PDB file of C-alpha atoms in Angstrom:
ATOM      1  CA  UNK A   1       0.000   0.000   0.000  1.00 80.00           C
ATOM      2  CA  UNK A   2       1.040   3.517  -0.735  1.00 85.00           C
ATOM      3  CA  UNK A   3       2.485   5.958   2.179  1.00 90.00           C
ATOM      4  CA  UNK A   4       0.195   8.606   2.861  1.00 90.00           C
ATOM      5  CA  UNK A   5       1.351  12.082   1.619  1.00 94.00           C
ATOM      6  CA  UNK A   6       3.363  13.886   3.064  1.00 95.00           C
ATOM      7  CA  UNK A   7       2.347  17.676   2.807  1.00 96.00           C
ATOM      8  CA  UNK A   8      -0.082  19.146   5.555  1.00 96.00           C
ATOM      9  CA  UNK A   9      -1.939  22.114   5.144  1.00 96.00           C
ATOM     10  CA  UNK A  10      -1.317  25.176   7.288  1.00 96.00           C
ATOM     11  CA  UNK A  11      -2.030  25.095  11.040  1.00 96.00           C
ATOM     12  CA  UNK A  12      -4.555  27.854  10.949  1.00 96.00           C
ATOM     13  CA  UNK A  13      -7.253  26.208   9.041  1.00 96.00           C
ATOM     14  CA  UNK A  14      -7.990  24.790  12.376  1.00 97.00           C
ATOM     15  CA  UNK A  15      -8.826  28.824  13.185  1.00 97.00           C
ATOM     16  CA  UNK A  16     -10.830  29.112  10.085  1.00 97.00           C
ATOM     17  CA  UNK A  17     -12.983  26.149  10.517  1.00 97.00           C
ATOM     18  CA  UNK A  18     -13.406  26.850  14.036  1.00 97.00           C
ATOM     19  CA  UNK A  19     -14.772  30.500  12.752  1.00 97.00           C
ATOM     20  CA  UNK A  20     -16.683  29.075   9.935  1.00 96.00           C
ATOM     21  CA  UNK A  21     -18.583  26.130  12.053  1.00 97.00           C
ATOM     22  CA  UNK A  22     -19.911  28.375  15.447  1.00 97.00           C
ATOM     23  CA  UNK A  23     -21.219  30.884  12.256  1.00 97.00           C
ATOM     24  CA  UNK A  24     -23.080  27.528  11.019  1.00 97.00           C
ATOM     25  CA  UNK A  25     -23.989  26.650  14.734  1.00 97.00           C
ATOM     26  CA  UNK A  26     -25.089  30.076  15.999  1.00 97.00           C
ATOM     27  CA  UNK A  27     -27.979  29.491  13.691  1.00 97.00           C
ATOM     28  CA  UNK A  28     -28.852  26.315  15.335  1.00 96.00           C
ATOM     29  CA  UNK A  29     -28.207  28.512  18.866  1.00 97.00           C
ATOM     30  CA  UNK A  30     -30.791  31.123  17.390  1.00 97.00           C
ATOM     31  CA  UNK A  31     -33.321  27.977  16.568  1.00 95.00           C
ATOM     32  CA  UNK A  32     -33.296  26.980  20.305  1.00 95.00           C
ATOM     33  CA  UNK A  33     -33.877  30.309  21.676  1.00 95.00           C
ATOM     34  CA  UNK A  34     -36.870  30.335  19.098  1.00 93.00           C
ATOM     35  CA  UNK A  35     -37.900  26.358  20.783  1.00 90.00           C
ATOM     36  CA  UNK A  36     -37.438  28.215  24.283  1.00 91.00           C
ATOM     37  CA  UNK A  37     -39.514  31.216  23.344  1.00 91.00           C
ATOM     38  CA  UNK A  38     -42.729  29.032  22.089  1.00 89.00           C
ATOM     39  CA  UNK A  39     -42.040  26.870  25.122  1.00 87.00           C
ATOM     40  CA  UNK A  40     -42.539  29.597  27.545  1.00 87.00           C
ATOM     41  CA  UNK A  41     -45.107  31.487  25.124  1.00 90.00           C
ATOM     42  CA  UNK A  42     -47.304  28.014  24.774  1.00 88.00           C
ATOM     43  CA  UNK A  43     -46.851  26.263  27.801  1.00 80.00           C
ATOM     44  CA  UNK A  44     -45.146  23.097  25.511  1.00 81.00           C
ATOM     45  CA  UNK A  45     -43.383  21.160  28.081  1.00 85.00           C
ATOM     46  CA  UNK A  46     -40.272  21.553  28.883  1.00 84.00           C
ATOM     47  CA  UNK A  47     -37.935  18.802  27.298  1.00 89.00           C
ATOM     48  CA  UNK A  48     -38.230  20.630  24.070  1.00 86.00           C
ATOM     49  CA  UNK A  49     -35.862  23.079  25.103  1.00 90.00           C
ATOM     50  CA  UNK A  50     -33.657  20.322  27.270  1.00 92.00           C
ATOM     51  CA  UNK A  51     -33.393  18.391  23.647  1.00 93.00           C
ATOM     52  CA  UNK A  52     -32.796  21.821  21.934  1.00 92.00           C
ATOM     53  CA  UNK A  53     -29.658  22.759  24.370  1.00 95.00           C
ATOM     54  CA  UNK A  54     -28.303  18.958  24.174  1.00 96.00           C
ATOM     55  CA  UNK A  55     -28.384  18.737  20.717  1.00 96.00           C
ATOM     56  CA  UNK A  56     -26.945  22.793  20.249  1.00 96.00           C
ATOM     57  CA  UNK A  57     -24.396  22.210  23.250  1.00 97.00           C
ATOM     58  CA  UNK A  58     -23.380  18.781  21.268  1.00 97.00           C
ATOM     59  CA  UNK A  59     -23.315  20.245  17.736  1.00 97.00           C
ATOM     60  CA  UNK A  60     -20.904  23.144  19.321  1.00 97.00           C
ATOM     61  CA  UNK A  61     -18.826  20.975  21.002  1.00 97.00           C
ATOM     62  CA  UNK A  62     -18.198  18.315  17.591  1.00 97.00           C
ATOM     63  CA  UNK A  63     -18.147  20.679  15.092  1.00 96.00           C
ATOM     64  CA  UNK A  64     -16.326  23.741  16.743  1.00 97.00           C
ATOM     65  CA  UNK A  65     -13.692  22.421  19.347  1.00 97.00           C
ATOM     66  CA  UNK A  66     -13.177  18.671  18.176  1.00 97.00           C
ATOM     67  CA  UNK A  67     -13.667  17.785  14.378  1.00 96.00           C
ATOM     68  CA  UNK A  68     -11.361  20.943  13.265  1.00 96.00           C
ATOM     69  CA  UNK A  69      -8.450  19.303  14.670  1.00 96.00           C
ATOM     70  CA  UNK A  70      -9.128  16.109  13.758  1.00 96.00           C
ATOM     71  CA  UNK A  71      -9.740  17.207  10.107  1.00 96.00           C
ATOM     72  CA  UNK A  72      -6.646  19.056   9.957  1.00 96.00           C
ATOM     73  CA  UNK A  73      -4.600  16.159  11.374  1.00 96.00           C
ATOM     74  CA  UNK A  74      -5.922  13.859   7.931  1.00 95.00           C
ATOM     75  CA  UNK A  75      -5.366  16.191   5.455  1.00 96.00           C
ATOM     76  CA  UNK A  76      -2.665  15.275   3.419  1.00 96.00           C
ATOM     77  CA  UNK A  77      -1.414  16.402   0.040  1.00 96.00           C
ATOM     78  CA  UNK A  78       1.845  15.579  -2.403  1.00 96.00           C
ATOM     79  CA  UNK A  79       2.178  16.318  -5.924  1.00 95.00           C
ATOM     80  CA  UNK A  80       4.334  14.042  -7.995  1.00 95.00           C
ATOM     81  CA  UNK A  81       5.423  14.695 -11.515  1.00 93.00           C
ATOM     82  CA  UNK A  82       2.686  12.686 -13.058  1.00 94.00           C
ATOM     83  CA  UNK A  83      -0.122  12.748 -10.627  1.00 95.00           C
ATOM     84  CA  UNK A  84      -1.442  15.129  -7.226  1.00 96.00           C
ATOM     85  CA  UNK A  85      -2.158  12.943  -4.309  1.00 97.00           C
ATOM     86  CA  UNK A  86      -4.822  13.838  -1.909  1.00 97.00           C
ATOM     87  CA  UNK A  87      -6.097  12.116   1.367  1.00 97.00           C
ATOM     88  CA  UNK A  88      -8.567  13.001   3.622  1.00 96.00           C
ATOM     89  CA  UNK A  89     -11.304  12.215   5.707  1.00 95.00           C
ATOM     90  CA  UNK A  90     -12.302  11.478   9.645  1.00 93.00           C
ATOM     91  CA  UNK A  91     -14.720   8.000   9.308  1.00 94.00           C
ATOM     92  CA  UNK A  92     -13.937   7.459   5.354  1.00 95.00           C
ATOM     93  CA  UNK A  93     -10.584   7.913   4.415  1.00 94.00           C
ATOM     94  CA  UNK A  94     -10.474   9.402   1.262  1.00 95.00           C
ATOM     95  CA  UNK A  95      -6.967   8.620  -1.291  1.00 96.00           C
ATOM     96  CA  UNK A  96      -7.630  10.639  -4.588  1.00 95.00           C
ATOM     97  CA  UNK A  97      -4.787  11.001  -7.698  1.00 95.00           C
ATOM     98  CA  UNK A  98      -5.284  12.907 -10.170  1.00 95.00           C
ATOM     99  CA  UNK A  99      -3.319  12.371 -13.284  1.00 95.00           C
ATOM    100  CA  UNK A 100      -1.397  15.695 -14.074  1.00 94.00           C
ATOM    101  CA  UNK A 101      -2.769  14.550 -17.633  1.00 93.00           C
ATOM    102  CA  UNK A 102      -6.088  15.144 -16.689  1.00 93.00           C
ATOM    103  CA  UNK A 103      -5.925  18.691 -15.094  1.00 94.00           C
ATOM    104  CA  UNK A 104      -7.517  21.343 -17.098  1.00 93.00           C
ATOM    105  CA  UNK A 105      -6.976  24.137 -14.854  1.00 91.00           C
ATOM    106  CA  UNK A 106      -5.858  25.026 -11.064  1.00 94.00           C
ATOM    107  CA  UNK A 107      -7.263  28.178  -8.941  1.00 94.00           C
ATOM    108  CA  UNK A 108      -6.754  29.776  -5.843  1.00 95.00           C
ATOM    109  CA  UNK A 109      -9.741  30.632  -3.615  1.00 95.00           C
ATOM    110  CA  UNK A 110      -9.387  32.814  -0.616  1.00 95.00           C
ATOM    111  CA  UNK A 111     -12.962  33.925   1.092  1.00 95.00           C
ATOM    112  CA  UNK A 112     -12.766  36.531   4.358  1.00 96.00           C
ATOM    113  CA  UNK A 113     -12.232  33.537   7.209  1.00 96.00           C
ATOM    114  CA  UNK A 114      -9.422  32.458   4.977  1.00 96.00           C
ATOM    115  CA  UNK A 115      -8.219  36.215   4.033  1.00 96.00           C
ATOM    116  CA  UNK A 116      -7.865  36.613   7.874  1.00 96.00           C
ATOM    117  CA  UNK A 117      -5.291  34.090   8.405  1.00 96.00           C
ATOM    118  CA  UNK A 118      -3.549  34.543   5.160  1.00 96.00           C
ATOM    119  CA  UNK A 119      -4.786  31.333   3.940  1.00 97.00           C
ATOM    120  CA  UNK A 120      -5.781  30.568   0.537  1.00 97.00           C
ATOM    121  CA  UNK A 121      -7.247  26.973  -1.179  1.00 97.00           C
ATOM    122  CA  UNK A 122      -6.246  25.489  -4.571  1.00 96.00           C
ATOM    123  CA  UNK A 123      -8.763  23.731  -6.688  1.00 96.00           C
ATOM    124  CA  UNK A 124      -7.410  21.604  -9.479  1.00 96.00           C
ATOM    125  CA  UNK A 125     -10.366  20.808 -12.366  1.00 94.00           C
ATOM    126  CA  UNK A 126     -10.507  18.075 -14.370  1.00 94.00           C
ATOM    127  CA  UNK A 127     -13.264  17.272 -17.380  1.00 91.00           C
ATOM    128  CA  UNK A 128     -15.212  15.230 -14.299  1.00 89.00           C
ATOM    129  CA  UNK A 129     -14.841  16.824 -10.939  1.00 94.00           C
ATOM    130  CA  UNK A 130     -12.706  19.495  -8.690  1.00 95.00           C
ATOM    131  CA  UNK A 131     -10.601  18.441  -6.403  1.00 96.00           C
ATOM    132  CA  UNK A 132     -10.135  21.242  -4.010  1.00 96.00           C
ATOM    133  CA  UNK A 133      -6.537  21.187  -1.361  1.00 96.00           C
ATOM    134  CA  UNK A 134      -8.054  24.001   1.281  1.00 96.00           C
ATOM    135  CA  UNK A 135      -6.328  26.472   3.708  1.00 95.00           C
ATOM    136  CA  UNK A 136      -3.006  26.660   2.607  1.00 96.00           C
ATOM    137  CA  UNK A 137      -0.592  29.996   3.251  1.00 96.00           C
ATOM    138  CA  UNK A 138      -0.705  32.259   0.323  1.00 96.00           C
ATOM    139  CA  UNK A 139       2.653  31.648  -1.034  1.00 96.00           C
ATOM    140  CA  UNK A 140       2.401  28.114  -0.401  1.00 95.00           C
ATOM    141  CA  UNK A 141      -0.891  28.256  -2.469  1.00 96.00           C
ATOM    142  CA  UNK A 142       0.197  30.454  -5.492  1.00 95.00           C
ATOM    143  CA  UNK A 143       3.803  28.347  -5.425  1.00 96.00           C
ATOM    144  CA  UNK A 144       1.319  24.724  -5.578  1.00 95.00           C
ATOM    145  CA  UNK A 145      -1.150  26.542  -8.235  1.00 95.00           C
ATOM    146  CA  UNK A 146       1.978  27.460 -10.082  1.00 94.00           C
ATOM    147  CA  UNK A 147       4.008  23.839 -10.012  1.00 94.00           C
ATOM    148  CA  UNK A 148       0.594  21.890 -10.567  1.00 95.00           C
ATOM    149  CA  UNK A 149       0.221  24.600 -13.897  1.00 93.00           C
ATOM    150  CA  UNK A 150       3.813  23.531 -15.193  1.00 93.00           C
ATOM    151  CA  UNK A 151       3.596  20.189 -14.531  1.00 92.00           C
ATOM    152  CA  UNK A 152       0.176  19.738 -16.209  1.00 90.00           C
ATOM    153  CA  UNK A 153       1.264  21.857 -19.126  1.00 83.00           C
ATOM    154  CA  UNK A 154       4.073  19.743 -19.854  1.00 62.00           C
ATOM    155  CA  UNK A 155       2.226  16.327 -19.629  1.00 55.00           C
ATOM    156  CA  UNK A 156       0.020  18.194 -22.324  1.00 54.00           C
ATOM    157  CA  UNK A 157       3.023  19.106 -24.559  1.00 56.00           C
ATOM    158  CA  UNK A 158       4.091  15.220 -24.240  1.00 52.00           C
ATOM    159  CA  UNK A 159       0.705  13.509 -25.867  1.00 44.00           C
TER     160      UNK A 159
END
């Protein structure tokens, strides 16, 4: 079996998730106050708003303290000469390579969580899907966008 890449992405996409999942959550947070406001209003008993805090206190916990750094810790990228090679994933284990044959074009994305940090994701196309490699530093990005460009180029010039 083939070693898992060895190319992390930067340390502060744990940051940027971390922002991007309690703006996610804080609409589940305004959804119970709404379940705790028609309890009170209505008389509805009670363990609707228990369930409501469990399942917001939960969600917070998983998806803003504890799945950021495990999702950073399985992100793994490498690009060879011939092909990129992803892996990711916390349950499923994703191992992706994409032929630098097949690449028809690479971007950088940057939204305002990821502007913040100075972070910046590369998506590499192909005629089927997008692959995407997210939160990398700036330079790091433009340098990968820029290799994965040449490389792919190249294996075009060669067919």
């Amino acid at each position: 079996m083939r070693q898992p890449p060895v190319n992390r992405i930067a340390r502060d996409a744990i940051k940027a998730w971390k922002i991007t999942a309690a703006i996610y959550i804080s609409v589940l947070w305004l959804a119970t106050i709404g379940v705790a406001i028609i309890t009170y209003n209505y008389t509805v008993s009670y363990w609707f708003i228990s369930i409501a805090v469990l399942i917001s206190a939960l969600s917070t916990y998983l998806f803003v303290f504890l799945l950021p750094k495990i999702r950073w810790r399985r992100w793994r990228y490498e690009v060879f000469e011939q092909e990129i090679y992803i892996q990711h994933g916390i349950l499923i284990v994703s191992r992706t390579l994409v032929p630098m044959i097949r690449v028809q074009h690479v971007d950088t994305q940057q939204g305002p969580i990821l502007r913040k940090f100075g972070l910046a994701s590369v998506t590499i196309s192909t005629a089927a899907t997008t692959h995407e490699i997210p939160a990398l530093l700036e330079e790091d990005a433009s340098d990968l966008r820029d290799s994965i460009s040449a490389l792919a180029r190249v294996d075009e010039d060669d067919v």
